[in-house]
mmCIF file of C-alpha atoms in Angstrom:
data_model
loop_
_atom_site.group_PDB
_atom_site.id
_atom_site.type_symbol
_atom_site.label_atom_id
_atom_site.label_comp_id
_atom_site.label_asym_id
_atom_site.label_seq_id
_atom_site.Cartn_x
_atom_site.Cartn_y
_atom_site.Cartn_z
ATOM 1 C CA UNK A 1 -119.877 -7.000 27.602
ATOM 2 C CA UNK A 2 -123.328 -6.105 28.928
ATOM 3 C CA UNK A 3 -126.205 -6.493 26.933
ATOM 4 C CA UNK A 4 -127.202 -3.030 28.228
ATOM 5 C CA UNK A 5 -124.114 -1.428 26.754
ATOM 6 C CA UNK A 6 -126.027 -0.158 24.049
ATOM 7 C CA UNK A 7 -129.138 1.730 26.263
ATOM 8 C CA UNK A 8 -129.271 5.595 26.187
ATOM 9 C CA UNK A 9 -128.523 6.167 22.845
ATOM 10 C CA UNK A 10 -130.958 8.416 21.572
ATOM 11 C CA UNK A 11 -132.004 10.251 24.554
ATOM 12 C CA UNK A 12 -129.043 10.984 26.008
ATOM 13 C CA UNK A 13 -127.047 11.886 22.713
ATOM 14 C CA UNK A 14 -129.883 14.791 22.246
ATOM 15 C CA UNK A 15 -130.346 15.185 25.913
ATOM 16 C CA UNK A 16 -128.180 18.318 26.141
ATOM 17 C CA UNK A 17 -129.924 19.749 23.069
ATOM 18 C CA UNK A 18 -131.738 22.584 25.604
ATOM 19 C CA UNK A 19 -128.910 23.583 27.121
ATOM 20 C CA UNK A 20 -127.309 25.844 24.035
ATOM 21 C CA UNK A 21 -130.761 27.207 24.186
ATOM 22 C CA UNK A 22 -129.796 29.431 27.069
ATOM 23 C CA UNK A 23 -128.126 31.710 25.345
ATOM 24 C CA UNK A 24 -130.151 32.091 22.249
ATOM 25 C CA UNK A 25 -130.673 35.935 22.436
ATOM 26 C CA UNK A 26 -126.876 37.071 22.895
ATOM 27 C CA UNK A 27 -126.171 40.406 23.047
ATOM 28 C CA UNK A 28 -123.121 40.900 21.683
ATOM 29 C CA UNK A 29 -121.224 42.015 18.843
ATOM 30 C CA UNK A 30 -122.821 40.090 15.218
ATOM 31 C CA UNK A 31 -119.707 38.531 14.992
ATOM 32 C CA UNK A 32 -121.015 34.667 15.424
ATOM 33 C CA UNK A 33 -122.682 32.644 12.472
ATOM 34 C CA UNK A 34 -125.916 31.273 13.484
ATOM 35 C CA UNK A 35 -128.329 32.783 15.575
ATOM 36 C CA UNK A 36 -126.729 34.024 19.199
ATOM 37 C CA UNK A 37 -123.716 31.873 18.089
ATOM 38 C CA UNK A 38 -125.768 28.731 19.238
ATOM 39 C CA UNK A 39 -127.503 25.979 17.226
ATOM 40 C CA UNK A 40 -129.935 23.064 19.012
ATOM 41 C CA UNK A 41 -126.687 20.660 18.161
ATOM 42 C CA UNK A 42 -125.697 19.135 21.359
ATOM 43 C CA UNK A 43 -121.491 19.253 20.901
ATOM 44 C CA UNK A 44 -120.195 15.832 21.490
ATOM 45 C CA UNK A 45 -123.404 14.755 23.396
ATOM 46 C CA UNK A 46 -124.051 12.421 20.138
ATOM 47 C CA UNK A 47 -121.417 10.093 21.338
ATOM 48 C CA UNK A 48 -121.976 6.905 23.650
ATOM 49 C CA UNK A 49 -120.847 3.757 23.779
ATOM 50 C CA UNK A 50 -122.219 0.847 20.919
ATOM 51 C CA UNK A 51 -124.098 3.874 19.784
ATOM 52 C CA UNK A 52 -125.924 1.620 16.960
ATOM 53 C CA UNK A 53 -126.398 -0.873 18.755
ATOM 54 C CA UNK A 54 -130.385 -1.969 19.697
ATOM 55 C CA UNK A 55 -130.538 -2.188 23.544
ATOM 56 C CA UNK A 56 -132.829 -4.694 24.317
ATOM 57 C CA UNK A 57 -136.770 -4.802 24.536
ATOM 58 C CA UNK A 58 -138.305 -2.343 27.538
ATOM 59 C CA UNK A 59 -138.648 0.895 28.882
ATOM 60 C CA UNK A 60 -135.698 2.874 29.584
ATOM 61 C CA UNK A 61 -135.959 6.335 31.632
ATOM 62 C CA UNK A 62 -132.907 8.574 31.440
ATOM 63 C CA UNK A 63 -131.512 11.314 34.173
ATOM 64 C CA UNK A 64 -128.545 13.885 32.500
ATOM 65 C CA UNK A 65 -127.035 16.742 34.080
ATOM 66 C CA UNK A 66 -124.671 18.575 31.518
ATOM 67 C CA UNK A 67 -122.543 21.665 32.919
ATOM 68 C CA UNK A 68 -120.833 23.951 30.252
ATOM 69 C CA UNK A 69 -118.540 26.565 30.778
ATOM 70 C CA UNK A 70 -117.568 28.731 27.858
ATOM 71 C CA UNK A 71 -116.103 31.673 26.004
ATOM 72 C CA UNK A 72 -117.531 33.146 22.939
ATOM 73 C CA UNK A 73 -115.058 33.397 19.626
ATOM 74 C CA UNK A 74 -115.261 35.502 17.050
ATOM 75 C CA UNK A 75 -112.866 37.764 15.223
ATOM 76 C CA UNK A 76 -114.711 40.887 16.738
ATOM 77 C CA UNK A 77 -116.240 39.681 19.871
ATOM 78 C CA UNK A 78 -113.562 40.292 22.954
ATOM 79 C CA UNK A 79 -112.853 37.110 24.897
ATOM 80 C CA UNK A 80 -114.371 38.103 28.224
ATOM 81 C CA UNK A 81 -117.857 36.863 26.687
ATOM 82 C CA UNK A 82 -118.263 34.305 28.969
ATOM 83 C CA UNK A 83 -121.621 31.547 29.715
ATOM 84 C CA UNK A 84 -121.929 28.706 32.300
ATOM 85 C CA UNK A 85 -124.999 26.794 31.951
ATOM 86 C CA UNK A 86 -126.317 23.458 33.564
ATOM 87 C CA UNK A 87 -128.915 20.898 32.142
ATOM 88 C CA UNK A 88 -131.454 18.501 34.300
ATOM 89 C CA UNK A 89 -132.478 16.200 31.705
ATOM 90 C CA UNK A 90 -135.995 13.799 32.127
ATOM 91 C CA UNK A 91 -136.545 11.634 29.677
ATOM 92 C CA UNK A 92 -137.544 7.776 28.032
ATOM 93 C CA UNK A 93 -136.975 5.254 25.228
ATOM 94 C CA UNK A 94 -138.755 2.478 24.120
ATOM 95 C CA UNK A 95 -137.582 -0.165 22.347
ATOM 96 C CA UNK A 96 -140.225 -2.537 20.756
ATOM 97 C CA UNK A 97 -140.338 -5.901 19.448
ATOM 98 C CA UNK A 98 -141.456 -4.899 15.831
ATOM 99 C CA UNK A 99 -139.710 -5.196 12.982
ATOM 100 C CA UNK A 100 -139.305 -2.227 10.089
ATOM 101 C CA UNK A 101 -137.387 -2.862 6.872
ATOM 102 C CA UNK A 102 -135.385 -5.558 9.013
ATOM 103 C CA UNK A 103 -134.598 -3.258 11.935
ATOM 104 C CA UNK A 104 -135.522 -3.115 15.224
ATOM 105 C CA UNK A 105 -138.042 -0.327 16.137
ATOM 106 C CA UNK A 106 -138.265 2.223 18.721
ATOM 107 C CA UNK A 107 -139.349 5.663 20.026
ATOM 108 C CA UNK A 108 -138.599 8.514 22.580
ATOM 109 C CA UNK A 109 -138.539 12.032 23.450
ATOM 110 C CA UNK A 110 -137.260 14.401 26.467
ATOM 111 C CA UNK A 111 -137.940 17.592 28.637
ATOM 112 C CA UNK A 112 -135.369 19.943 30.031
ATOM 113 C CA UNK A 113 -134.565 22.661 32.926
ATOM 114 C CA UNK A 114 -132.288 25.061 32.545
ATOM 115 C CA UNK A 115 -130.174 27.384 34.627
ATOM 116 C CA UNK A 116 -128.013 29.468 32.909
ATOM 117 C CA UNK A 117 -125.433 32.821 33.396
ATOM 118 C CA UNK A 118 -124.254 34.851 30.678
ATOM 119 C CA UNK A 119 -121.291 37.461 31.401
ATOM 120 C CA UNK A 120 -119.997 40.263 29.535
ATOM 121 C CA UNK A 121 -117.470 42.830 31.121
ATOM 122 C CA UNK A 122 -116.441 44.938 28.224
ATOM 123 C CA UNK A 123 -117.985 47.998 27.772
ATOM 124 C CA UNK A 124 -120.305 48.665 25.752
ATOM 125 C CA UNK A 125 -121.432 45.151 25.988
ATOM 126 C CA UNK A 126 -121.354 44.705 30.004
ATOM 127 C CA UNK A 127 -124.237 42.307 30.497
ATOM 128 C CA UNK A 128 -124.781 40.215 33.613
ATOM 129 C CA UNK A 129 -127.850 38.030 32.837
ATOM 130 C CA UNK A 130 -129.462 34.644 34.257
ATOM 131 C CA UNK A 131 -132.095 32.136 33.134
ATOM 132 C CA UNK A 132 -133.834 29.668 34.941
ATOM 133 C CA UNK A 133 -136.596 28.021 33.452
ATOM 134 C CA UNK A 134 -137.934 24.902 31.381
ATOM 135 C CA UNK A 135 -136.446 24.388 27.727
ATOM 136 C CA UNK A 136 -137.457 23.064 24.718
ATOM 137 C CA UNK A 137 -138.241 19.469 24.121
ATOM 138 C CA UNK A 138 -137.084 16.834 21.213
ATOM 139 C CA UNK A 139 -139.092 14.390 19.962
ATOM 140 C CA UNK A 140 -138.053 10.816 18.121
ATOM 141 C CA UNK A 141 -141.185 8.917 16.647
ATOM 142 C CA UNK A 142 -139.191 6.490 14.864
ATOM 143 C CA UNK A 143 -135.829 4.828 15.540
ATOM 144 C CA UNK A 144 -134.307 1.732 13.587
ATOM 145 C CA UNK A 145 -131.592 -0.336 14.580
ATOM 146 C CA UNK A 146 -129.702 -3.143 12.218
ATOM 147 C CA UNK A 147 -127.223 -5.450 12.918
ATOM 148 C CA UNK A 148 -124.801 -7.491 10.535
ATOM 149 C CA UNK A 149 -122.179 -9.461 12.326
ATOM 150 C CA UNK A 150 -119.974 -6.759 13.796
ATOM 151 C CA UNK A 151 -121.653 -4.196 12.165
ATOM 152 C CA UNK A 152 -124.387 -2.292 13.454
ATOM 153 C CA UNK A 153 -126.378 0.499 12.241
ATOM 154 C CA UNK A 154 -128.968 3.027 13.575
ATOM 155 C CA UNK A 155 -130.960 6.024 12.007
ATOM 156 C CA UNK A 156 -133.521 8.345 13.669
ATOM 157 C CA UNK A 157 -135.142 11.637 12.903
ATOM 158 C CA UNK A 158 -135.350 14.138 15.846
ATOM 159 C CA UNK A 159 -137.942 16.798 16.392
ATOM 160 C CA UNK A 160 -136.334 19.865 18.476
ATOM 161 C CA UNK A 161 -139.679 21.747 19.570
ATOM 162 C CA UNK A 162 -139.370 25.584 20.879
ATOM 163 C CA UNK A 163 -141.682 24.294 23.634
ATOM 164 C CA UNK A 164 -139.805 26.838 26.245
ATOM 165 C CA UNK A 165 -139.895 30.244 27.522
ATOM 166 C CA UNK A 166 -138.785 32.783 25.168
ATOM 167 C CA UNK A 167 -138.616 36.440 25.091
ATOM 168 C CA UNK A 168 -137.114 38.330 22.496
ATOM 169 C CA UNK A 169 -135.999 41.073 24.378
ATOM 170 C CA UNK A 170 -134.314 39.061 26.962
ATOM 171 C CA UNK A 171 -130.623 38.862 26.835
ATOM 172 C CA UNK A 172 -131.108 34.610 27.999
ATOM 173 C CA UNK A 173 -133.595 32.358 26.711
ATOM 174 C CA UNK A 174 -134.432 28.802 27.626
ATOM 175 C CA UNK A 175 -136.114 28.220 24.006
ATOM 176 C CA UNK A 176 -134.184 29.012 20.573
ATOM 177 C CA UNK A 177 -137.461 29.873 19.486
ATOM 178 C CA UNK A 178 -137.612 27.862 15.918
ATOM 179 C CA UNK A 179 -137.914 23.706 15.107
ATOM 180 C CA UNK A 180 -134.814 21.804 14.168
ATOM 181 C CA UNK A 181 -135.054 18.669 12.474
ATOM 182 C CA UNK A 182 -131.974 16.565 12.873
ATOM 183 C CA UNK A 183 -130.765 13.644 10.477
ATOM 184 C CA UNK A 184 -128.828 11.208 12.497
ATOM 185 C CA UNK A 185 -126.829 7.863 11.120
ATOM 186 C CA UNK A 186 -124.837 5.741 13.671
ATOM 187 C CA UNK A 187 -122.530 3.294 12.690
ATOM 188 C CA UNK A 188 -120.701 0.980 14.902
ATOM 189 C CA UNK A 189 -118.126 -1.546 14.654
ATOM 190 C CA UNK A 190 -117.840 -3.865 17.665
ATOM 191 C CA UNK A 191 -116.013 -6.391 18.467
ATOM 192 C CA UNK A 192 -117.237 -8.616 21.813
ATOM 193 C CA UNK A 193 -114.569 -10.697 21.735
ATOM 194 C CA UNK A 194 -112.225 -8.553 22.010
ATOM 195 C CA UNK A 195 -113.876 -5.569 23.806
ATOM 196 C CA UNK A 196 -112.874 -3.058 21.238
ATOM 197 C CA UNK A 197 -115.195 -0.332 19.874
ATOM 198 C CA UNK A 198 -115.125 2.077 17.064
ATOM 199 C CA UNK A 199 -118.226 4.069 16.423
ATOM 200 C CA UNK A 200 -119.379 7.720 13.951
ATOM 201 C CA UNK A 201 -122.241 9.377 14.540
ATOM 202 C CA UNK A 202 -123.119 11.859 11.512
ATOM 203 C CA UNK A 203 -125.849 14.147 10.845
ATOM 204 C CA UNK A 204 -127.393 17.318 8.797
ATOM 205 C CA UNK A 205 -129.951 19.506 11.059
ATOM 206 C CA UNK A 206 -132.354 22.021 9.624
ATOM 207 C CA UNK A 207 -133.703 24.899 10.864
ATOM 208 C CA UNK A 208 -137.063 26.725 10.495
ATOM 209 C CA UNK A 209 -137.384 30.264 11.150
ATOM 210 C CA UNK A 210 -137.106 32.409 14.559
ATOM 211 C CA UNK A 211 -140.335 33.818 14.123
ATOM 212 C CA UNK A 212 -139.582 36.401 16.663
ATOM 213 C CA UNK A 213 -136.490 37.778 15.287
ATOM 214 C CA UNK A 214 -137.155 36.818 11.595
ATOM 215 C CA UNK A 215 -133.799 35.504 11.770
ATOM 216 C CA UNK A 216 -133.232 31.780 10.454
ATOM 217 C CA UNK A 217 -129.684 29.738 10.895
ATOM 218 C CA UNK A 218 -127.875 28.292 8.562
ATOM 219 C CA UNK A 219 -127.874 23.929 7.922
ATOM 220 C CA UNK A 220 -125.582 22.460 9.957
ATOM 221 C CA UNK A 221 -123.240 19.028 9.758
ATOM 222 C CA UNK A 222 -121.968 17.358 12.697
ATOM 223 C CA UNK A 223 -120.113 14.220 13.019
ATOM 224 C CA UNK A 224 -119.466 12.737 16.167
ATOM 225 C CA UNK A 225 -116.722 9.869 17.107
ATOM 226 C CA UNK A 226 -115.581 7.572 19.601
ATOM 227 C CA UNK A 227 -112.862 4.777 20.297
ATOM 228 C CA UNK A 228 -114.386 2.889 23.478
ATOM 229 C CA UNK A 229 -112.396 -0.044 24.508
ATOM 230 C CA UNK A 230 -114.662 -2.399 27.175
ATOM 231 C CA UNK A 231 -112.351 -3.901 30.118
ATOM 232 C CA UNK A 232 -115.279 -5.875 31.724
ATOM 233 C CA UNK A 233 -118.850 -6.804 31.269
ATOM 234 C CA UNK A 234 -119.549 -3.650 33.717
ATOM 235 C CA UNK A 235 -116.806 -1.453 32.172
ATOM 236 C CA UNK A 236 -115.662 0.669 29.662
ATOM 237 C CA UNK A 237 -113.699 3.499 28.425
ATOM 238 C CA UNK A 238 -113.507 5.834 25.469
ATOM 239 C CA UNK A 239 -111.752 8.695 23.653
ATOM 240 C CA UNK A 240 -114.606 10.448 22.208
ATOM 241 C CA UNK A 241 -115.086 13.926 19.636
ATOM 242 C CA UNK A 242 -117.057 15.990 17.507
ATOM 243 C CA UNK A 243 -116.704 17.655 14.979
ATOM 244 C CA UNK A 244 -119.173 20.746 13.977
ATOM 245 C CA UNK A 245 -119.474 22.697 10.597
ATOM 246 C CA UNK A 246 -122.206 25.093 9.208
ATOM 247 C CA UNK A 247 -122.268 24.568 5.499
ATOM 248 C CA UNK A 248 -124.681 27.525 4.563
ATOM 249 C CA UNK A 249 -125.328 31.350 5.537
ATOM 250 C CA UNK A 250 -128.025 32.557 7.916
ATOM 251 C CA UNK A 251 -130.926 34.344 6.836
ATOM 252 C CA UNK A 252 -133.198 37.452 7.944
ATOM 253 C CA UNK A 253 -132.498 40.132 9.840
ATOM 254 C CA UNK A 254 -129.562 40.932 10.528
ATOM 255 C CA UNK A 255 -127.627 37.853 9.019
ATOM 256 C CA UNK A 256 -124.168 38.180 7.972
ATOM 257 C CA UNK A 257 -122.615 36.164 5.148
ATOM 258 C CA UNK A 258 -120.042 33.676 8.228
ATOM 259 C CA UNK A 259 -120.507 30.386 9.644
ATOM 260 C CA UNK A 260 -119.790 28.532 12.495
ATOM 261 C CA UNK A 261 -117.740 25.751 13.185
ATOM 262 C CA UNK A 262 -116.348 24.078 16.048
ATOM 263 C CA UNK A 263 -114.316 21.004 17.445
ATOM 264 C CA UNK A 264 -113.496 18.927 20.891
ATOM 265 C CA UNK A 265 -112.055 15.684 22.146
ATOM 266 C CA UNK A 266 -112.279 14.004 25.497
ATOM 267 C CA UNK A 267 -112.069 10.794 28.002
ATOM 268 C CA UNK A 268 -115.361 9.103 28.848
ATOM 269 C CA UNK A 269 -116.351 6.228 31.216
ATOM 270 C CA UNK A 270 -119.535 3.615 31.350
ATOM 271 C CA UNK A 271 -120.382 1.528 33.997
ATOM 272 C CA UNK A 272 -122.783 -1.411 33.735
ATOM 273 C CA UNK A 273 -125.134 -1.747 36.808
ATOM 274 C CA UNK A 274 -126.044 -5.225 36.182
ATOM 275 C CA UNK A 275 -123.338 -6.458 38.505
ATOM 276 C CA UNK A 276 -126.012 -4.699 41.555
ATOM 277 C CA UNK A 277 -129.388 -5.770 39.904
ATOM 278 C CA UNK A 278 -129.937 -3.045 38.478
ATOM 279 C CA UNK A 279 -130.460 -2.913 34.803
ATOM 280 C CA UNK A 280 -129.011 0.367 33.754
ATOM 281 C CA UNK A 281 -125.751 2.164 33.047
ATOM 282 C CA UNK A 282 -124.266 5.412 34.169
ATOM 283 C CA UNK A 283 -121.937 7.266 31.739
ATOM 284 C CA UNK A 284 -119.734 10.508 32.421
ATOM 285 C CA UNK A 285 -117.766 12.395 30.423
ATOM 286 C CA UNK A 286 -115.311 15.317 29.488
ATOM 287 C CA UNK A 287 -114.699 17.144 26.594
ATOM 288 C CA UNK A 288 -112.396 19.847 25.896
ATOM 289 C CA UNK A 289 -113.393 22.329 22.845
ATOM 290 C CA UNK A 290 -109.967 23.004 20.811
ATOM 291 C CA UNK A 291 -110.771 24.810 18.136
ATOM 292 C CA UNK A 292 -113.875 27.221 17.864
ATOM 293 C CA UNK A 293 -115.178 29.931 15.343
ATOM 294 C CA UNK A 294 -118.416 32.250 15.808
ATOM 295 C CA UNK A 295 -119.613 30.281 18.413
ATOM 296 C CA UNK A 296 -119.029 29.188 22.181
ATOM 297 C CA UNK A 297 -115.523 27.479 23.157
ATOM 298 C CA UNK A 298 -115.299 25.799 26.363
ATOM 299 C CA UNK A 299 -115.777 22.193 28.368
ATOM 300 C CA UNK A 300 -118.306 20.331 28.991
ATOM 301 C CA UNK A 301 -119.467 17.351 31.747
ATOM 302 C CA UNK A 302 -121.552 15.057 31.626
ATOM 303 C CA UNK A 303 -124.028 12.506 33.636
ATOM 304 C CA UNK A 304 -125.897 10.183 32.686
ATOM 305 C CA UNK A 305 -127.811 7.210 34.382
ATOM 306 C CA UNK A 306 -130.548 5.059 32.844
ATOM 307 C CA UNK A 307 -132.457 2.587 33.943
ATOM 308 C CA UNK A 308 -134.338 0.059 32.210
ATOM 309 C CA UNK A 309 -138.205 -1.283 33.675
#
């Protein structure tokens, strides 16, 4: 196994955070729990492969593009509610040589674009909008990884920022318009030897309020997994998931006593560049959403390449 295996983990788990943001204003029927049936939790974009595991000392810059294509569900929103959205992601980590409470330290944060199309054929709710525009922006200032034998263990507080364009009575916004702060443990088992990989990725995210709409969502868990077996020292696969639940109501205007929840599972591929000279790692994947309620339901795919200087 490379040692770069590990490299990408906290930017490109949150890199897709922006792109839900495209839709936060929806215009459709209040039958979806949180605010435009949207949180800034990435679905499935949490999972990589030896997710806890510290990459090694440097500077790593990240590239994503993220594509989803989705339906809203709801038991009162018709199924013709459709949104297709991509995500350029920009973004760095830097992992350090300092030590914190015996774990490695490090620190990043990320910018977005967005492009985004929001369809809905139904009368009265026909609605043909578009977005394209810069999104918000996550910050991590502190990031710890441990290791004990096979075990290893990461934990990181993000920052979601509404540093994007928003307008309240647009029906697509590239900003959700309120902070999110996310809790985030990673656990990983990994065994080099044998190249197999199991890894969970939970978290609780918080919400301020949409100051805009007076409208605040509900706190959110999300727990993300992944089986990764690693063929060769430049390659891997994985069967990776999520699984989303909101565990209380909204508040403000206009909030209705549901919650959202929502599931997926898909293949995903890593290759190690080290076998060029290049010391990086590109990563794609696809997930399929199965089960969905008050929120989006589609698939999403995934790029990512980093590159460590």
């Amino acid at each position: 196994m490379s040692d770069n295996s590990g490299l990408g983990v906290r930017l490109g788990r949150k890199a897709a955070a922006a792109l839900m943001v495209a839709f936060a204003s929806l215009h459709v029927p209040d039958a979806q729990a949180a605010e435009g049936g949207l949180t800034n939790y990435v679905p499935g974009y949490y999972g990589d492969f030896a997710v806890a595991v510290a990459p090694p000392k440097g500077l790593y810059v990240y590239g994503t593009a993220y594509s989803y294509q989705a339906k809203l569900k709801g038991p009162a929103v018709p199924n013709t509610v459709s949104a297709s959205a991509m995500l350029y992601l920009g973004g760095f980590q830097y992992v350090t040589d300092y030590k914190l409470f015996g774990a490695t330290v490090a620190f990043g944060s990320y910018t977005t674009y967005l492009d985004a199309n929001l369809e809905a054929k139904p009368p009265p709710f026909s609605l043909d909008a578009s977005v394209s525009n810069r999104g918000d922006m996550s910050v991590s200032p502190l990031i710890l990884y441990w290791s004990y034998g096979n075990l290893y263990v990461s934990a990181y507080q993000a920052v979601i920022m509404p540093t994007g364009d928003y307008d309240r009575g647009a029906a697509l916004n590239s900003s959700r318009n309120y902070y999110s702060f996310d809790s985030v443990l990673a656990l990983t088992w990994l065994d080099q030897k044998q190249g197999y990989e199991i890894s969970l990725v939970p978290g609780l995210m918080f919400n301020t309020k949409n100051t805009a709409t007076d409208y605040r969502t509900g706190s959110e868990f999300h727990l993300d997994g992944m089986l990764n077996r690693y063929l060769s020292q430049d390659f891997a696969i994985g069967l990776h998931g999520y699984v989303y639940s909101q565990f209380t109501d909204d508040s403000g205007a206009g909030a209705m006593k549901i919650r959202s929840s929502s599931a997926a599972i898909g293949p995903a591929v890593l290759w190690n560049t080290n076998s060029l000279g290049i010391p990086g790692k590109i990563v794609g994947k696809w997930l399929h959403e199965v089960d969905a309620t008050n929120r989006f339901q589609g698939d999403i795919l995934s790029v990512t390449a980093a590159i460590k200087f």
